Coordinates of C-alpha atoms in Angstrom, one line a residue:
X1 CA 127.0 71.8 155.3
X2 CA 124.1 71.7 157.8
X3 CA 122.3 67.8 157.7
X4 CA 119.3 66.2 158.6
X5 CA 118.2 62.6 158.7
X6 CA 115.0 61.0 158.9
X7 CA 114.8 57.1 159.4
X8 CA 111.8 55.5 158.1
X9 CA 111.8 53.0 160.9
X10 CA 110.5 55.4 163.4
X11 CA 107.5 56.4 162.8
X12 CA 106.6 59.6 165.3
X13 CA 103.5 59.8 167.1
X14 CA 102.7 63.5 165.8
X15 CA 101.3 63.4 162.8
X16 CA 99.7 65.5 160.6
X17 CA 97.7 63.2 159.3
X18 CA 96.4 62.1 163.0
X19 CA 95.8 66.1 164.1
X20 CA 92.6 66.4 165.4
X21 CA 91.5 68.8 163.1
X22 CA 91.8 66.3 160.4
X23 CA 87.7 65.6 160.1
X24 CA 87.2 69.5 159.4
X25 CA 88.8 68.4 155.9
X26 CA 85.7 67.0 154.5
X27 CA 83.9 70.6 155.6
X28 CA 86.6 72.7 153.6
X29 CA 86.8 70.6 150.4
X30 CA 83.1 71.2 150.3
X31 CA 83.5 74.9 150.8
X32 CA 86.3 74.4 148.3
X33 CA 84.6 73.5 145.6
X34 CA 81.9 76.2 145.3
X35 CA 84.9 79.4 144.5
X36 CA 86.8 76.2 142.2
X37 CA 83.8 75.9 140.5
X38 CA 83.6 79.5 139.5
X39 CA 86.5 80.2 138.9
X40 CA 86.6 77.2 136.0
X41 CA 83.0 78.8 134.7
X42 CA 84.7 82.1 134.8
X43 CA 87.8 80.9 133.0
X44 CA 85.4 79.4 130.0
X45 CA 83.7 82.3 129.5
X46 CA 86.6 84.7 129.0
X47 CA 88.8 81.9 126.7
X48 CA 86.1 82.7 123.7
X49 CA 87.2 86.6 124.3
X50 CA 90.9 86.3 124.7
X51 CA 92.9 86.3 121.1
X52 CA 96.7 87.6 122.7
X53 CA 98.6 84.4 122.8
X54 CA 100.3 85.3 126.0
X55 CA 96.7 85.7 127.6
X56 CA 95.9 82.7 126.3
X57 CA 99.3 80.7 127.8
X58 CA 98.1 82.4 131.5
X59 CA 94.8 81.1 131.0
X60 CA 95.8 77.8 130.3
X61 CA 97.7 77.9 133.3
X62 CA 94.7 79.0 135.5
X63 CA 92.6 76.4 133.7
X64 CA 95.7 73.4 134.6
X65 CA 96.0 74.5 138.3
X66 CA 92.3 74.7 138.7
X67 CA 92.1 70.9 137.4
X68 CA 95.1 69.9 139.4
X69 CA 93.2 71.4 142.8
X70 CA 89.8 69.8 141.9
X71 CA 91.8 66.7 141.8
X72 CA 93.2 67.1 145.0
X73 CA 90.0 67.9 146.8
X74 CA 88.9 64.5 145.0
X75 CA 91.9 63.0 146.5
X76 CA 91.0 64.4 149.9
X77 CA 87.7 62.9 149.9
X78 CA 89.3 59.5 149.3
X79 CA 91.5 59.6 152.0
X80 CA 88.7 60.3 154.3
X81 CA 87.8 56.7 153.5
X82 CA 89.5 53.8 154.5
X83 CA 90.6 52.3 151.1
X84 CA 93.4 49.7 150.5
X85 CA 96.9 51.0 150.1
X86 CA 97.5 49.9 146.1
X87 CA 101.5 48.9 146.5
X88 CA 102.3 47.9 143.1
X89 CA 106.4 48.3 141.5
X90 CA 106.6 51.6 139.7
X91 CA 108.9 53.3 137.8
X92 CA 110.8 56.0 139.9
X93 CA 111.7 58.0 136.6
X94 CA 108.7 57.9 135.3
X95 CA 107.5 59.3 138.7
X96 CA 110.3 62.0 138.5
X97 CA 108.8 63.0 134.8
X98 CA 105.4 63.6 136.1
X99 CA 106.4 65.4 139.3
X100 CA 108.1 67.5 136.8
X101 CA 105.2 67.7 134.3
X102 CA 103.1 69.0 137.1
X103 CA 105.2 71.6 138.5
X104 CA 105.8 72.6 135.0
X105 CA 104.1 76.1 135.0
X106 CA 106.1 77.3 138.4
X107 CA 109.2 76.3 136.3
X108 CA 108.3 77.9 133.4
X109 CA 107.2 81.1 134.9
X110 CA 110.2 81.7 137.3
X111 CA 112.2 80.5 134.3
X112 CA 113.9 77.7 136.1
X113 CA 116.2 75.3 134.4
X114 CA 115.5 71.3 135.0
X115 CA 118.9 69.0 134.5
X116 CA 118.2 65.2 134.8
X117 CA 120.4 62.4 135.4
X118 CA 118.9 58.9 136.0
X119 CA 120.6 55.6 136.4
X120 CA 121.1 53.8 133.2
X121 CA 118.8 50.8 134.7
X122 CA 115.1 52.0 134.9
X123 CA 114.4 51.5 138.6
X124 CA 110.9 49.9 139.5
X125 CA 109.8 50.5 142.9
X126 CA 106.8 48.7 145.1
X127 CA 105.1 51.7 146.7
X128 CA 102.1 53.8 147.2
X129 CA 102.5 56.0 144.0
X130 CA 99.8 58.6 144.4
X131 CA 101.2 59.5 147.6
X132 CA 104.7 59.2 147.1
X133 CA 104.2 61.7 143.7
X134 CA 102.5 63.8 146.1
X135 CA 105.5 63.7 148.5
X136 CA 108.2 64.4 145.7
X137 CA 105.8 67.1 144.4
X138 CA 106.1 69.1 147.6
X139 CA 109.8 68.1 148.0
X140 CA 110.3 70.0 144.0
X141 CA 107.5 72.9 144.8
X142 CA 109.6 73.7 148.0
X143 CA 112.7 73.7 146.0
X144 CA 111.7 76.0 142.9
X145 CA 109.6 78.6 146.2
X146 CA 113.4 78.8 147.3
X147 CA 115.0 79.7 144.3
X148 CA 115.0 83.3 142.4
X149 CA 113.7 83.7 138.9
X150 CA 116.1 83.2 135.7
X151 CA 118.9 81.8 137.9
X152 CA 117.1 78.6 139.4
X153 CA 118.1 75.2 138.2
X154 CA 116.8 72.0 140.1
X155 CA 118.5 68.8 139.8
X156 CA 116.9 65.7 140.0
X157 CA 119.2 62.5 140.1
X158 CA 118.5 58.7 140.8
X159 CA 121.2 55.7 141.4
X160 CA 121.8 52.3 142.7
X161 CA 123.3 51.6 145.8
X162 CA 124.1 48.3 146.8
X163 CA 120.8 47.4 145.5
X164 CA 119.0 50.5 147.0
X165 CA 117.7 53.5 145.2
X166 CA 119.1 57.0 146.1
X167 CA 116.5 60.0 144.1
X168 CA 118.3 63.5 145.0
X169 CA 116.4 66.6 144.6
X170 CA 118.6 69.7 144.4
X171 CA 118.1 73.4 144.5
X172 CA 120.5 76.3 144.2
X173 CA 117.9 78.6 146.2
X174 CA 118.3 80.4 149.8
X175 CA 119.4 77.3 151.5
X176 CA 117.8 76.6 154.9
X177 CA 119.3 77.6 158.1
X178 CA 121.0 75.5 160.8
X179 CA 118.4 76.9 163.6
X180 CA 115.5 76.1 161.2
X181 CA 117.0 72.3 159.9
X182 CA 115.5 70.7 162.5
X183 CA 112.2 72.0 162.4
X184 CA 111.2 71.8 158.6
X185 CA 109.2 68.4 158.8
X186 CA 107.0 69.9 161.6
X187 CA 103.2 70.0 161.3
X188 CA 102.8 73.7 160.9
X189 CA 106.3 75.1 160.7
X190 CA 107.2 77.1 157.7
X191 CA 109.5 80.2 157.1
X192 CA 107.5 81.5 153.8
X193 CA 105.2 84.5 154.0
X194 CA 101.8 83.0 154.2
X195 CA 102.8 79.7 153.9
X196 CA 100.7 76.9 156.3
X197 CA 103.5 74.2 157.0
X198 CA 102.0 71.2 156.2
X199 CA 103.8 70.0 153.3
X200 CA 107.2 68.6 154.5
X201 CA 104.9 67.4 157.6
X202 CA 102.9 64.8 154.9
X203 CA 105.7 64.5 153.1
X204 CA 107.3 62.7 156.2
X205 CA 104.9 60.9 157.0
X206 CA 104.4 59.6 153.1
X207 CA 108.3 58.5 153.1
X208 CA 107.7 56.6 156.7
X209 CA 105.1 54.8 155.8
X210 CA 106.6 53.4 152.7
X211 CA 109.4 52.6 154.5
X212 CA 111.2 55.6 152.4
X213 CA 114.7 57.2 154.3
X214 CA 115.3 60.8 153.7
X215 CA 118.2 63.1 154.7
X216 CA 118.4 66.7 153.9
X217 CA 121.7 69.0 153.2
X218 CA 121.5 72.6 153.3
X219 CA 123.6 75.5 153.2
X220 CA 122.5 79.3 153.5
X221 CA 123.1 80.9 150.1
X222 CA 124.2 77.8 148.4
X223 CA 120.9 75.5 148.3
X224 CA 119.1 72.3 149.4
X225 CA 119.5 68.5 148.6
X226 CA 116.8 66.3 149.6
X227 CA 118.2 62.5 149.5
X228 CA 115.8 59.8 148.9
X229 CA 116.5 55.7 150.0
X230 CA 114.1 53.0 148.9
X231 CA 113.7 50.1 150.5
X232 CA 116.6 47.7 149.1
X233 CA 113.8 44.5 148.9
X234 CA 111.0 46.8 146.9
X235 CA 113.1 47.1 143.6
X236 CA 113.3 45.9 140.0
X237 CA 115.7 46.6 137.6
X238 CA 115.9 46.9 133.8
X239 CA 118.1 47.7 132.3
X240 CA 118.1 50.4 129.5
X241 CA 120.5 51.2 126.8
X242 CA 122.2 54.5 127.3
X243 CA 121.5 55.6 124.3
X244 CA 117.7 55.4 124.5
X245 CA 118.5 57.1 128.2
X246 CA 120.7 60.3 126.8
X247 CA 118.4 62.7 126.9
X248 CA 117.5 62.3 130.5
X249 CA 120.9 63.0 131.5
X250 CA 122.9 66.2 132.8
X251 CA 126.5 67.0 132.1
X252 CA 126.7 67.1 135.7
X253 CA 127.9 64.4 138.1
X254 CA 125.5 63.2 141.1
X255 CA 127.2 63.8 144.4
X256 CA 128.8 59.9 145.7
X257 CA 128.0 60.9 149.5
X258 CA 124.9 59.7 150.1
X259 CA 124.7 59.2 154.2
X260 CA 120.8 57.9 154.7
X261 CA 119.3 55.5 157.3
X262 CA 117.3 53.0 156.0

């Protein structure tokens, strides 16, 4: 099993987020929004002219993506500006719910099956929530790109560990070689066909800055576990009855080994 492990205590100097070409984004969410807007005019004006219920499941589709990128672009706009980091306790598996909510249509095109199982306490965490949802969003978008159609199932798992919270994210998809391991948080590396790299590159940063440890097992042909540590001094617990927590949880077991620096 090939590993890697990112500590949230060292913060590197490269950073997507400090490129150079960062100021450019204001110029391309403007240029984004002029095709976005079309698009959602175009979308409206064929919905009074579609009547085939699967047209009308792709077209809500095109119409929940389109909202989901014109809130992004709002989002980039925001993060142009020097606003206050809002650090308030959330719940992780309410986090995990929405990250799932909004990948929703990749897992329901590819077919993909989703098994769940959270801690019986409902773990509330101090942290940036927009961004850490946007860092476990790329983490599960990764994971469902990776694995085929009809045969995908992504595991999402959360536990305490000596008062620290472990998520794991877990494909069965192409696995990532030992060669590449190394590489995949680097601004601008990727191994997909068109793909830009970016994603694991913010989503590194994201973890760092909330003080978030990750480490990463792969294995070609056999799948990719992202493991998640949260600070040990950020959380709250409350505890839930198992009962009321059943349906959230798989018949499998989350793996014990969880080897993060925090």
């Amino acid at each position: 099993m090939n590993s890697l492990t990112i500590s949230p205590r060292k913060k590197t100097t490269s950073s997507v987020w400090n490129d150079p070409l960062i100021p450019l984004v204001s110029v391309l969410v403007h240029e984004l929004r002029n095709p976005l807007a079309n698009i959602m005019l175009t979308v409206h004006l064929l919905e009074s002219k579609i009547l085939d219920d699967t047209d009308r499941l792709y077209m809500d589709i095109i119409k929940r993506n389109s909202a989901k990128i014109n809130d992004l672009v709002n989002d980039l706009l925001k993060g142009q500006r020097e606003e206050k980091i809002p650090t308030e306790k959330h719940s992780i598996h309410q986090l995990l719910d929405e990250v799932i909510e909004a990948a929703n249509d990749k897992l329901m095109l590819k077919n993909i099956t989703v098994k769940k199982e959270y801690a019986p306490c409902d773990l509330k965490i101090k942290m940036d929530m927009p961004k850490i949802k946007i860092a476990l969003t790329n983490i599960v978008i990764n994971a469902i790109d990776a694995m085929p159609s009809e045969k995908g199932e992504l595991k999402l798992g959360t536990k305490l560990i000596k008062s620290k919270c472990a998520v794991s994210i877990q494909d069965n998809g192409n696995g990532i070689s030992k060669e590449n391991l190394p590489l995949i948080f680097d601004p601008y590396f990727t191994s997909k066909q068109n793909g830009v790299g970016v994603g694991l590159a913010a989503t590194k940063d994201i973890l760092q800055t909330n003080k978030v440890g990750v480490r990463v097992e792969s294995l070609i042909g056999h799948g990719t576990r992202f493991i998640l540590l949260f600070d040990n001094n950020k959380i709250k617990t409350e505890r839930r009855s198992l009962k009321d927590h059943q349906h959230t949880i798989a018949s499998n077991k989350m793996p014990a080994l969880i080897a993060c620096e925090a």
